[in-house]
Coordinates of C-alpha atoms in Angstrom, one line a residue:
M833 CA 89.5 -28.5 129.7
K834 CA 87.4 -29.7 132.7
I835 CA 88.7 -33.2 132.0
V836 CA 92.3 -32.0 132.3
Y837 CA 91.6 -30.3 135.7
C838 CA 90.0 -33.4 137.0
L839 CA 92.9 -35.5 136.0
F840 CA 95.3 -33.1 137.7
A841 CA 93.3 -33.2 140.9
T842 CA 93.0 -37.0 140.9
L843 CA 96.6 -37.7 140.2
L844 CA 98.4 -35.0 142.2
G845 CA 96.2 -35.3 145.3
P846 CA 97.8 -38.5 146.6
G847 CA 101.3 -37.1 145.9
M848 CA 100.7 -34.0 148.0
M849 CA 99.4 -36.1 150.9
L850 CA 102.4 -38.3 150.8
A851 CA 104.7 -35.2 150.7
Q852 CA 103.0 -33.8 153.8
S853 CA 103.2 -37.0 155.8
S854 CA 106.9 -37.4 154.9
S855 CA 107.7 -34.0 156.3
Q856 CA 106.2 -35.0 159.7
Q857 CA 107.7 -38.5 160.0
P858 CA 111.2 -39.8 159.3
V859 CA 111.4 -42.3 156.5
S860 CA 114.0 -44.7 155.4
S861 CA 116.0 -44.5 152.2
Q862 CA 113.8 -47.3 150.8
N863 CA 110.7 -45.1 151.3
N864 CA 112.4 -42.2 149.6
N865 CA 113.2 -44.3 146.6
D866 CA 109.6 -45.5 146.5
L867 CA 108.4 -41.9 146.6
T868 CA 110.7 -40.8 143.8
S869 CA 109.5 -43.7 141.7
E870 CA 105.8 -42.8 142.2
V871 CA 106.4 -39.1 141.4
Q872 CA 108.2 -40.2 138.2
A873 CA 105.3 -42.5 137.3
L874 CA 102.8 -39.7 138.0
R875 CA 104.7 -37.4 135.7
E876 CA 104.8 -40.0 133.0
A877 CA 101.1 -40.7 133.4
L878 CA 100.4 -37.0 133.2
W879 CA 102.4 -36.6 130.0
Q880 CA 100.6 -39.6 128.4
M881 CA 97.2 -38.1 129.4
Q882 CA 98.1 -34.7 127.9
K883 CA 98.9 -36.5 124.7
Q884 CA 95.6 -38.3 124.8
V885 CA 93.6 -35.2 125.6
S886 CA 95.3 -33.4 122.7
A887 CA 94.4 -36.2 120.4
L888 CA 90.9 -36.3 121.6
K889 CA 90.5 -32.5 121.2
L890 CA 91.8 -32.8 117.6
E891 CA 89.3 -35.6 117.0
I892 CA 86.4 -33.5 118.3
E893 CA 87.4 -30.5 116.2
T894 CA 87.7 -32.7 113.1
L895 CA 84.2 -34.2 113.7
K896 CA 82.8 -30.7 114.2
A897 CA 84.3 -29.5 111.0
Q898 CA 83.1 -32.5 109.1
S899 CA 79.6 -32.2 110.5
K900 CA 79.3 -28.7 108.8
N901 CA 80.2 -30.1 105.3
P902 CA 78.1 -32.5 103.2
V903 CA 80.6 -35.4 103.4
T904 CA 80.5 -38.6 105.3
V905 CA 82.2 -38.5 108.7
P906 CA 84.8 -41.3 109.0
A907 CA 84.7 -43.7 111.9
S908 CA 86.7 -42.3 114.8
R909 CA 90.2 -43.6 115.2
E910 CA 90.9 -46.1 118.0
L911 CA 92.0 -44.3 121.1
L912 CA 95.6 -44.7 122.2
P913 CA 96.0 -46.8 125.3
I914 CA 96.4 -44.7 128.5
H915 CA 98.5 -46.2 131.2
G916 CA 97.9 -45.1 134.8
N917 CA 101.6 -45.3 135.8
G918 CA 103.5 -45.5 132.5
V919 CA 104.2 -49.2 132.9
A920 CA 103.1 -51.5 130.1
G921 CA 100.0 -53.4 130.9
A922 CA 98.6 -51.0 133.5
S923 CA 95.1 -49.9 133.0
V924 CA 93.5 -46.5 133.2
P925 CA 90.9 -45.9 135.9
S926 CA 87.4 -47.0 134.6
T927 CA 85.7 -43.7 135.3
L928 CA 88.3 -41.7 133.2
E929 CA 88.2 -44.1 130.3
S930 CA 84.4 -44.2 130.2
T931 CA 84.3 -40.3 130.3
I932 CA 86.6 -40.0 127.3
V933 CA 84.9 -42.8 125.3
S934 CA 81.4 -41.4 126.0
A935 CA 82.5 -37.9 125.0
G936 CA 83.9 -39.2 121.7
A937 CA 80.7 -41.3 121.1
T938 CA 78.5 -38.2 121.7
V939 CA 80.4 -36.1 119.2
Q940 CA 80.3 -38.9 116.7
Q941 CA 76.6 -39.3 117.1
Q942 CA 75.9 -35.5 116.9
A943 CA 78.0 -35.3 113.7
T944 CA 76.1 -38.2 112.2
Q945 CA 72.7 -36.7 113.0
T946 CA 73.8 -33.3 111.6
Q947 CA 74.8 -34.9 108.4
G948 CA 71.7 -37.0 108.2
Q949 CA 69.6 -33.8 108.1
S950 CA 69.2 -32.2 104.7
K951 CA 70.8 -28.8 104.4
P952 CA 68.3 -26.0 103.6
E953 CA 68.3 -25.1 99.9
Q954 CA 69.9 -21.8 99.1
I955 CA 67.4 -19.5 97.4
P956 CA 68.4 -16.8 94.8
L957 CA 68.4 -13.2 95.8
G958 CA 65.1 -11.6 95.0
A959 CA 63.2 -14.9 95.6
F960 CA 60.9 -15.9 98.4
R961 CA 60.2 -19.2 100.2
L962 CA 56.6 -20.5 100.2
G963 CA 56.8 -23.5 102.5
D964 CA 59.2 -25.9 100.7
A965 CA 58.7 -24.0 97.4
I966 CA 60.8 -21.1 96.0
L967 CA 59.1 -18.2 94.3
E968 CA 61.1 -16.0 92.0
V969 CA 59.6 -12.7 90.8
G970 CA 61.2 -11.6 87.6
G971 CA 60.8 -9.1 84.8
F972 CA 61.7 -5.5 84.1
V973 CA 60.3 -2.0 83.7
D974 CA 61.0 -0.7 80.2
L975 CA 61.0 2.7 78.5
E976 CA 61.5 2.1 74.8
N977 CA 62.0 4.5 71.9
I978 CA 61.4 3.2 68.3
Y979 CA 62.3 5.0 65.1
R980 CA 61.6 3.5 61.6
T981 CA 62.3 5.1 58.3
T982 CA 58.9 4.0 56.9
N983 CA 55.4 3.9 58.4
T984 CA 55.0 0.2 59.2
Q985 CA 52.0 0.9 61.5
S986 CA 53.7 -1.6 63.9
N987 CA 54.1 -1.2 67.6
I988 CA 57.2 -2.8 69.2
A989 CA 56.8 -6.0 67.1
T990 CA 57.8 -5.0 63.5
N991 CA 55.7 -6.3 60.6
L992 CA 58.6 -8.1 59.0
G993 CA 56.6 -9.3 56.0
G994 CA 54.7 -6.1 55.2
F995 CA 56.7 -2.9 55.5
P996 CA 55.9 -0.5 52.7
Y997 CA 57.6 0.2 49.4
G998 CA 59.1 3.5 48.6
N999 CA 56.5 4.3 45.9
T1000 CA 53.6 4.5 48.5
P1001 CA 52.8 7.3 51.0
P1002 CA 53.6 5.1 54.0
G1003 CA 56.9 4.3 52.4
R1004 CA 57.8 8.0 52.2
V1005 CA 57.3 8.9 55.9
S1006 CA 59.0 7.8 59.0
E1007 CA 57.5 6.8 62.4
F1008 CA 58.5 7.3 66.0
R1009 CA 57.0 6.2 69.3
T1010 CA 57.9 5.9 72.9
T1011 CA 56.3 3.2 74.9
A1012 CA 56.4 1.2 78.2
Q1013 CA 54.4 -1.7 76.9
F1014 CA 57.4 -4.0 76.6
S1015 CA 57.6 -4.0 80.4
R1016 CA 57.3 -7.5 81.7
L1017 CA 56.5 -9.5 84.9
S1018 CA 57.2 -13.2 85.4
L1019 CA 56.6 -15.6 88.3
K1020 CA 58.6 -18.9 88.7
V1021 CA 57.7 -21.4 91.4
H1022 CA 60.2 -24.3 92.0
D1023 CA 59.4 -27.2 94.2
R1024 CA 60.2 -30.9 94.8
F1025 CA 57.6 -33.5 95.5
A1026 CA 57.8 -37.3 95.8
G1027 CA 61.1 -37.4 94.0
S1028 CA 60.0 -35.1 91.2
D1029 CA 61.4 -31.6 90.4
I1030 CA 58.5 -29.2 89.4
I1031 CA 58.7 -25.8 87.9
S1032 CA 55.7 -23.5 87.2
F1033 CA 56.3 -20.4 85.1
V1034 CA 54.1 -17.5 84.0
E1035 CA 55.1 -14.4 82.1
G1036 CA 53.1 -11.5 80.6
D1037 CA 53.7 -8.1 79.0
F1038 CA 51.5 -5.3 77.7
S1039 CA 51.4 -6.1 73.9
G1040 CA 47.9 -7.6 73.8
N1041 CA 45.2 -6.9 71.3
D1042 CA 45.1 -3.1 71.5
S1043 CA 42.2 -1.1 70.1
S1044 CA 42.7 1.2 67.1
G1045 CA 42.8 4.2 69.4
V1046 CA 45.3 2.8 71.9
Y1047 CA 47.7 5.7 71.4
Q1048 CA 45.1 8.4 72.1
S1049 CA 45.4 10.0 75.5
A1050 CA 45.7 7.2 78.1
N1051 CA 47.6 4.6 76.0
P1052 CA 45.6 1.7 77.6
H1053 CA 47.8 -1.2 76.4
T1054 CA 46.3 -4.6 77.3
N1055 CA 48.1 -7.3 79.2
R1056 CA 48.7 -10.6 77.3
L1057 CA 49.8 -14.1 78.1
R1058 CA 53.3 -14.9 76.9
L1059 CA 54.2 -18.0 78.8
Y1060 CA 52.3 -20.2 81.2
F1061 CA 53.5 -23.8 81.8
M1062 CA 54.4 -26.5 84.2
D1063 CA 57.6 -28.6 83.8
L1064 CA 58.1 -31.8 85.7
K1065 CA 61.3 -33.8 85.9
R1066 CA 61.6 -37.2 87.4
G1067 CA 64.7 -39.2 86.9
K1068 CA 65.7 -39.0 83.2
W1069 CA 62.1 -38.0 82.1
E1070 CA 60.7 -34.5 81.6
I1071 CA 57.1 -33.6 80.9
L1072 CA 55.8 -30.1 80.0
G1073 CA 52.3 -28.8 79.5
G1074 CA 51.1 -25.3 78.9
Q1075 CA 52.0 -22.3 76.7
T1076 CA 55.7 -22.1 75.9
W1077 CA 58.2 -21.5 73.2
S1078 CA 58.1 -24.0 70.3
W1079 CA 60.7 -26.6 70.0
L1080 CA 61.5 -25.1 66.6
T1081 CA 62.8 -22.1 68.5
P1082 CA 66.6 -22.8 68.8
N1083 CA 68.0 -23.6 72.3
R1084 CA 71.3 -22.4 73.8
Q1085 CA 71.4 -25.7 75.8
G1086 CA 69.3 -28.8 76.1
T1087 CA 65.6 -28.6 75.4
G1088 CA 64.6 -26.4 78.3
P1089 CA 61.6 -24.0 78.1
I1090 CA 62.9 -21.2 80.4
P1091 CA 63.7 -18.0 78.3
S1092 CA 67.3 -18.1 79.3
D1093 CA 67.6 -21.6 77.7
L1094 CA 66.8 -20.3 74.3
A1095 CA 69.0 -18.8 71.5
I1096 CA 66.7 -16.0 70.4
T1097 CA 69.2 -13.2 69.9
Y1098 CA 69.8 -9.9 71.8
N1099 CA 67.2 -8.1 69.7
E1100 CA 64.7 -5.8 71.3
D1101 CA 62.2 -6.3 68.4
Q1102 CA 59.3 -8.5 69.7
S1103 CA 59.3 -10.2 66.3
L1104 CA 62.8 -11.4 67.2
G1105 CA 64.3 -11.2 63.8
V1106 CA 64.1 -12.6 60.3
G1107 CA 65.4 -16.2 60.0
V1108 CA 64.5 -17.4 63.5
P1109 CA 61.5 -19.7 63.6
Y1110 CA 59.3 -19.5 66.7
T1111 CA 55.9 -19.6 68.3
R1112 CA 54.6 -19.3 71.8
A1113 CA 51.7 -21.7 71.8
A1114 CA 49.9 -24.3 73.9
E1115 CA 52.0 -27.5 73.9
F1116 CA 52.4 -30.9 75.6
R1117 CA 55.8 -32.6 75.2
V1118 CA 57.9 -35.4 76.7
A1119 CA 61.7 -35.5 76.8
Y1120 CA 64.1 -38.2 77.8
H1121 CA 67.6 -37.2 79.0
L1122 CA 69.7 -40.1 78.0
N1123 CA 72.8 -38.7 79.8
E1124 CA 74.4 -35.3 80.4
H1125 CA 75.0 -34.9 76.6
W1126 CA 72.0 -36.3 74.8
T1127 CA 68.3 -35.4 75.1
F1128 CA 65.4 -36.7 72.9
G1129 CA 61.8 -35.6 72.9
V1130 CA 58.4 -35.5 71.1
G1131 CA 55.4 -33.3 71.6
I1132 CA 52.3 -31.6 70.1
E1133 CA 51.4 -28.0 69.9
D1134 CA 48.7 -25.7 68.6
P1135 CA 48.6 -25.5 64.8
N1136 CA 47.5 -22.6 62.6
Q1137 CA 46.6 -23.1 58.9
Y1138 CA 47.6 -19.7 57.9
I1139 CA 47.2 -17.9 54.5
G1140 CA 47.1 -14.2 55.8
G1141 CA 46.3 -11.7 53.1
F1142 CA 48.9 -13.3 50.7
V1143 CA 46.8 -15.9 48.8
A1144 CA 44.5 -15.3 45.8
L1145 CA 41.6 -17.7 46.0
P1146 CA 39.6 -19.3 43.2
A1147 CA 36.8 -16.9 42.2
A1148 CA 34.1 -19.5 42.7
F1149 CA 35.4 -20.6 46.1
T1150 CA 36.4 -17.4 47.9
S1151 CA 34.2 -18.3 50.9
V1152 CA 36.7 -21.1 51.7
G1153 CA 39.1 -18.4 53.0
S1154 CA 37.2 -18.1 56.2
Q1155 CA 38.4 -21.7 57.2
F1156 CA 41.9 -20.4 57.4
D1157 CA 43.7 -17.7 59.4
N1158 CA 43.4 -15.0 56.8
G1159 CA 44.4 -12.2 59.2
T1160 CA 40.9 -11.0 59.9
Q1161 CA 39.4 -13.8 62.0
V1162 CA 40.7 -15.9 64.8
G1163 CA 39.3 -19.5 64.5
A1164 CA 41.0 -21.4 61.7
A1165 CA 39.6 -25.0 61.0
N1166 CA 42.8 -26.7 62.1
A1167 CA 42.9 -30.5 61.3
F1168 CA 45.2 -31.8 64.0
P1169 CA 48.0 -30.6 66.3
D1170 CA 51.5 -30.0 64.9
V1171 CA 53.8 -32.8 65.9
L1172 CA 57.4 -31.9 66.8
S1173 CA 60.4 -34.0 67.7
K1174 CA 63.8 -32.8 68.9
A1175 CA 67.2 -34.2 69.7
T1176 CA 70.0 -32.1 71.3
Y1177 CA 73.6 -32.7 72.1
D1178 CA 75.7 -30.6 74.6
N1179 CA 79.3 -30.9 75.5
E1180 CA 82.3 -28.9 76.8
F1181 CA 85.4 -28.7 74.7
A1182 CA 88.3 -27.0 76.5
H1183 CA 85.8 -25.3 78.8
R1184 CA 83.9 -24.0 75.7
H1185 CA 80.3 -25.0 75.4
F1186 CA 78.9 -26.6 72.3
H1187 CA 75.3 -27.2 71.5
A1188 CA 73.7 -28.8 68.4
E1189 CA 70.1 -29.8 67.7
V1190 CA 67.8 -31.2 65.1
T1191 CA 64.1 -30.6 65.1
G1192 CA 61.3 -32.3 63.0
L1193 CA 57.9 -30.9 62.1
F1194 CA 54.7 -32.7 60.9
T1195 CA 51.8 -30.4 60.1
G1196 CA 48.6 -30.4 58.1
A1197 CA 45.5 -28.5 57.0
H1198 CA 42.0 -29.2 55.8
A1199 CA 39.0 -27.3 54.3
S1200 CA 35.5 -28.2 53.2
A1201 CA 33.8 -27.0 50.0
M1202 CA 30.7 -27.9 48.0
P1203 CA 31.8 -28.8 44.4
L1204 CA 29.9 -27.0 41.6
G1205 CA 26.8 -29.0 40.6
S1206 CA 26.8 -31.0 43.9
S1207 CA 24.5 -30.8 46.9
S1208 CA 27.0 -32.1 49.5
F1209 CA 30.2 -30.8 50.9
K1210 CA 33.6 -32.4 50.4
T1211 CA 36.5 -32.2 52.8
H1212 CA 40.1 -31.8 51.4
M1213 CA 43.2 -32.5 53.5
I1214 CA 46.9 -32.1 53.0
V1215 CA 49.9 -32.8 55.2
G1216 CA 53.3 -31.2 55.2
G1217 CA 56.4 -31.0 57.4
G1218 CA 60.0 -29.8 57.7
G1219 CA 63.0 -29.7 59.9
Q1220 CA 65.7 -27.5 61.4
L1221 CA 69.3 -27.7 62.3
A1222 CA 70.7 -25.3 64.9
T1223 CA 74.0 -24.8 66.8
N1224 CA 75.9 -22.5 69.0
Y1225 CA 79.5 -22.6 70.2
D1226 CA 81.7 -20.6 72.5
L1227 CA 84.6 -19.5 70.3
L1228 CA 86.1 -17.9 73.3
C1229 CA 85.1 -19.2 76.7
D1230 CA 82.2 -17.2 78.0
K1231 CA 83.2 -14.3 75.7
L1232 CA 82.5 -14.9 72.0
V1233 CA 79.6 -17.1 70.9
F1234 CA 78.6 -18.2 67.3
L1235 CA 75.0 -19.1 66.6
A1236 CA 73.3 -20.4 63.5
N1237 CA 70.2 -22.2 62.4
I1238 CA 68.6 -23.3 59.1
F1239 CA 65.0 -24.3 58.6
W1240 CA 63.1 -25.8 55.5
S1241 CA 59.5 -26.9 55.2
D1242 CA 56.4 -27.5 53.2
G1243 CA 53.8 -25.6 55.2
G1244 CA 55.8 -24.2 58.1
A1245 CA 55.1 -20.6 57.4
H1246 CA 53.3 -19.8 60.6
Y1247 CA 56.6 -20.3 62.5
L1248 CA 58.1 -17.4 60.5
A1249 CA 56.3 -14.4 62.1
A1250 CA 53.5 -14.2 59.4
T1251 CA 55.9 -13.3 56.6
G1252 CA 54.2 -15.7 54.1
P1253 CA 51.4 -18.3 53.7
E1254 CA 51.3 -22.0 54.7
L1255 CA 49.3 -23.1 51.7
V1256 CA 47.3 -22.1 48.7
V1257 CA 43.9 -23.3 47.3
R1258 CA 43.9 -24.8 43.8
S1259 CA 41.0 -25.2 41.4
N1260 CA 40.7 -28.4 39.4
A1261 CA 41.0 -28.5 35.6
A1262 CA 37.2 -28.5 35.2
G1263 CA 36.8 -25.6 37.6
T1264 CA 34.3 -27.5 39.7
D1265 CA 36.3 -28.3 42.9
I1266 CA 39.4 -27.3 44.8
S1267 CA 42.4 -28.9 46.5
L1268 CA 45.0 -27.7 48.9
S1269 CA 48.8 -27.3 48.2
M1270 CA 51.6 -26.4 50.6
V1271 CA 54.0 -23.5 50.1
H1272 CA 57.7 -24.1 50.5
A1273 CA 59.0 -22.0 53.4
G1274 CA 62.6 -21.7 54.6
A1275 CA 64.7 -19.6 56.9
G1276 CA 68.2 -19.2 58.3
S1277 CA 70.2 -17.0 60.5
A1278 CA 73.8 -16.7 61.8
G1279 CA 75.4 -14.3 64.2
F1280 CA 78.1 -13.6 66.8
E1281 CA 77.6 -12.4 70.4
W1282 CA 80.5 -10.8 72.1
R1283 CA 80.5 -10.3 75.9
A1284 CA 83.2 -7.6 75.9
T1285 CA 83.1 -6.9 79.7
Q1286 CA 81.0 -7.5 82.7
Q1287 CA 79.1 -4.3 81.7
Q1288 CA 78.9 -4.5 77.9
A1289 CA 77.8 -6.9 75.2
F1290 CA 77.6 -6.6 71.4
A1291 CA 76.0 -8.7 68.8
I1292 CA 75.6 -8.9 65.0
Y1293 CA 73.1 -11.1 63.2
Y1294 CA 72.1 -11.9 59.6
G1295 CA 68.8 -13.6 58.8
S1296 CA 66.7 -14.5 55.8
D1297 CA 63.2 -15.9 55.1
Y1298 CA 62.4 -17.5 51.7
Y1299 CA 59.0 -18.6 50.1
G1300 CA 58.6 -20.7 47.0
R1301 CA 56.0 -19.7 44.5
N1302 CA 52.9 -21.8 44.0
F1303 CA 50.5 -20.4 41.3
F1304 CA 48.1 -21.6 38.6
P1305 CA 45.3 -20.3 36.3
D1306 CA 41.9 -19.9 37.9
T1307 CA 39.7 -22.3 36.0
T1308 CA 36.6 -21.2 38.0
N1309 CA 36.8 -17.6 36.7
A1310 CA 34.6 -17.6 33.6
A1311 CA 34.6 -13.8 33.4
H1312 CA 38.4 -13.5 33.2
P1313 CA 39.8 -16.9 32.0
G1314 CA 43.5 -17.5 32.6
T1315 CA 43.7 -15.3 35.7
I1316 CA 46.7 -16.3 37.8
I1317 CA 45.9 -17.2 41.4
G1318 CA 47.8 -18.8 44.3
Y1319 CA 51.0 -17.2 45.5
G1320 CA 53.9 -15.6 43.6
G1321 CA 52.6 -15.8 40.1
S1322 CA 53.0 -13.2 37.3
G1323 CA 50.9 -10.2 38.2
S1324 CA 50.8 -11.1 41.9
P1325 CA 50.9 -8.2 44.3
N1326 CA 54.2 -7.1 45.8
T1327 CA 53.1 -8.5 49.2
N1328 CA 53.9 -12.0 47.8
N1329 CA 57.4 -12.1 49.3
R1330 CA 60.2 -14.1 47.7
A1331 CA 62.9 -13.2 50.2
I1332 CA 63.2 -11.0 53.3
Q1333 CA 66.7 -10.2 54.6
Q1334 CA 67.8 -8.5 57.8
V1335 CA 71.1 -7.3 59.3
T1336 CA 71.1 -6.3 63.0
F1337 CA 73.6 -4.7 65.4
D1338 CA 73.0 -4.8 69.1
W1339 CA 74.7 -3.0 72.0
L1340 CA 73.8 -3.7 75.7
Q1341 CA 75.2 -1.6 78.5
T1342 CA 74.7 -2.4 82.2
L1343 CA 75.0 0.9 84.0
W1344 CA 74.6 -0.5 87.5
K1345 CA 74.0 -3.9 89.0
H1346 CA 73.4 -5.3 92.5
P1347 CA 72.5 -8.9 93.4
R1348 CA 69.9 -7.7 95.9
Y1349 CA 68.4 -4.7 94.1
G1350 CA 68.5 -5.6 90.4
A1351 CA 70.2 -3.7 87.5
L1352 CA 69.8 -0.7 85.3
Q1353 CA 70.5 -1.2 81.6
T1354 CA 70.5 0.7 78.3
Y1355 CA 70.2 -1.0 74.9
V1356 CA 70.4 0.0 71.3
Q1357 CA 69.4 -2.1 68.3
Y1358 CA 69.9 -1.1 64.7
S1359 CA 68.4 -3.2 61.8
Y1360 CA 68.4 -2.8 58.1
L1361 CA 65.8 -4.9 56.2
T1362 CA 64.9 -5.6 52.5
R1363 CA 61.9 -7.3 51.1
A1364 CA 61.8 -8.7 47.5
P1365 CA 58.5 -9.8 45.9
W1366 CA 58.1 -12.6 43.2
A1367 CA 56.4 -10.1 40.8
V1368 CA 57.3 -6.5 40.1
A1369 CA 55.0 -4.2 38.2
P1370 CA 56.6 -2.0 35.5
G1371 CA 58.0 1.1 37.2
D1372 CA 57.7 -0.2 40.7
P1373 CA 60.8 -0.6 43.0
K1374 CA 62.3 -4.1 43.1
N1375 CA 62.6 -4.0 46.9
A1376 CA 61.2 -2.4 50.0
H1377 CA 63.7 -1.0 52.4
L1378 CA 63.5 -0.3 56.1
S1379 CA 66.0 1.0 58.7
M1380 CA 65.0 1.0 62.4
V1381 CA 66.5 1.9 65.7
Y1382 CA 65.4 0.7 69.2
A1383 CA 66.9 2.6 72.1
G1384 CA 65.7 2.4 75.7
L1385 CA 66.3 2.3 79.4
R1386 CA 65.4 -0.7 81.6
Y1387 CA 65.3 -1.6 85.3
V1388 CA 65.6 -5.3 85.7
L1389 CA 64.3 -7.1 88.9
P1390 CA 67.0 -8.9 90.9
S1391 CA 66.0 -12.5 90.0
S1392 CA 66.2 -11.6 86.3
A1393 CA 69.4 -9.6 86.5
S1394 CA 71.5 -12.7 86.8
T1395 CA 71.1 -13.4 83.1
L1396 CA 72.2 -10.0 81.9
L1397 CA 74.9 -9.9 79.2
R1398 CA 75.8 -13.6 79.4
V1399 CA 72.3 -14.6 78.4
P1400 CA 70.3 -11.6 77.2
Y1401 CA 67.2 -10.5 79.0
P1402 CA 64.5 -10.0 77.7
N1403 CA 64.2 -13.1 75.5

């Protein structure tokens, strides 16, 4: 507005002086006509300048508005010509023109500089900024109550492959416990460096290797490492190293390692559920994001040649069992890393998300034994593998989700929550040496998740694990010739599972939620399981049965609360 005042003073000053002089001296009619023409010209010039000032003000406001938005500021329009007296061809005074042009140039320059500066990244509520990095503190405080109809001797992770039969004392008594050991803390650091997007993630809970007296007095549950990895993205490439969920664990989208990327049910049971393959192991993997739909990757992860307590060994070679994970020792003699490959496809159909994936597994095992009559050891090796198909689809946009997966393998048992063995140890026909043989292992699950409201979600799942039988006579047992060993043969114990099945119902209720202060949630899980062995002794039950209920109250930290109901937390 100062420009307007200056224009008024400049243009009206001479007119006022002329008016005063005319009142003091007589003038001719010609002078009167000249004065009238000048006044008319001044009025016309003032009107033109008002138009120009309005246009300039609009231009300035437009540039200011554009400088606040991440868009390119268009070049300023050419200023309208300003005529000093309203007559075509007359020029504006140079001082006025330079003032207007310089003002427009200054605004244009400021807008360009503002847009050239990167806008500070918005951080999630509950997160902190460490220099250029963003730190998110996640997790929850949990009070969990567990009831089971048989005494599984499990904590919050159910022994899915070993719950007792009804003709045993543990199978005739229930169990109940209240625990806070499911409580969890996670840290996520996100930063960008030299064109790369970097995420570091660590997560732990209190379900470590507890002592046998952990429930006496103090309940000193030990902390354990769940996840700890670094994920780097640069262009279309992604590299991950550390401990994370296996690629055999189904994803909800893409190949991402963050828990909310995974399709691992709403279940509270730390064993997830029957039919869902998974591990959390040390891994290194590389993925290539071809476009927004397709991703391909390959990686390696820690193997585990597992036989548990399921396998009957040749009588002359029982010592070979210490080279496998037999449930009583830690260090199995693994041959090489498991190799996994994964391809995923994601798309939106009528605003409903669709995800499909295929995963391949290559695994192996070895063991050393000294053949009878020999003075040197001989190493035996075997390889196996398998694959999985998995999908999920929004039947109703952001409301009703269908999930399914199917897995089949030779030797993939250690991805199925220790419900069966990876392999067996065979004796040769002469009874002087051994060989290794993989056990068929398969799994599958399907379910629906219904996000009924912003406060409530429900889910139902069915899952099943299956193990093939692999048995033979023990040619090394001279005392009892013809004894059947291996897995699943006649006379084998009822721990040799043929099939395990589970049906689960989940209900999650968010009682209160605030983006800055977190959320308060209750949950209920009911599951019914059956376990059928390959061999049933006369008079023994054909199946073991288990019903269990998880019910609890949870406070979720703010940065984790954003995944409630839509993507369940915990994962």
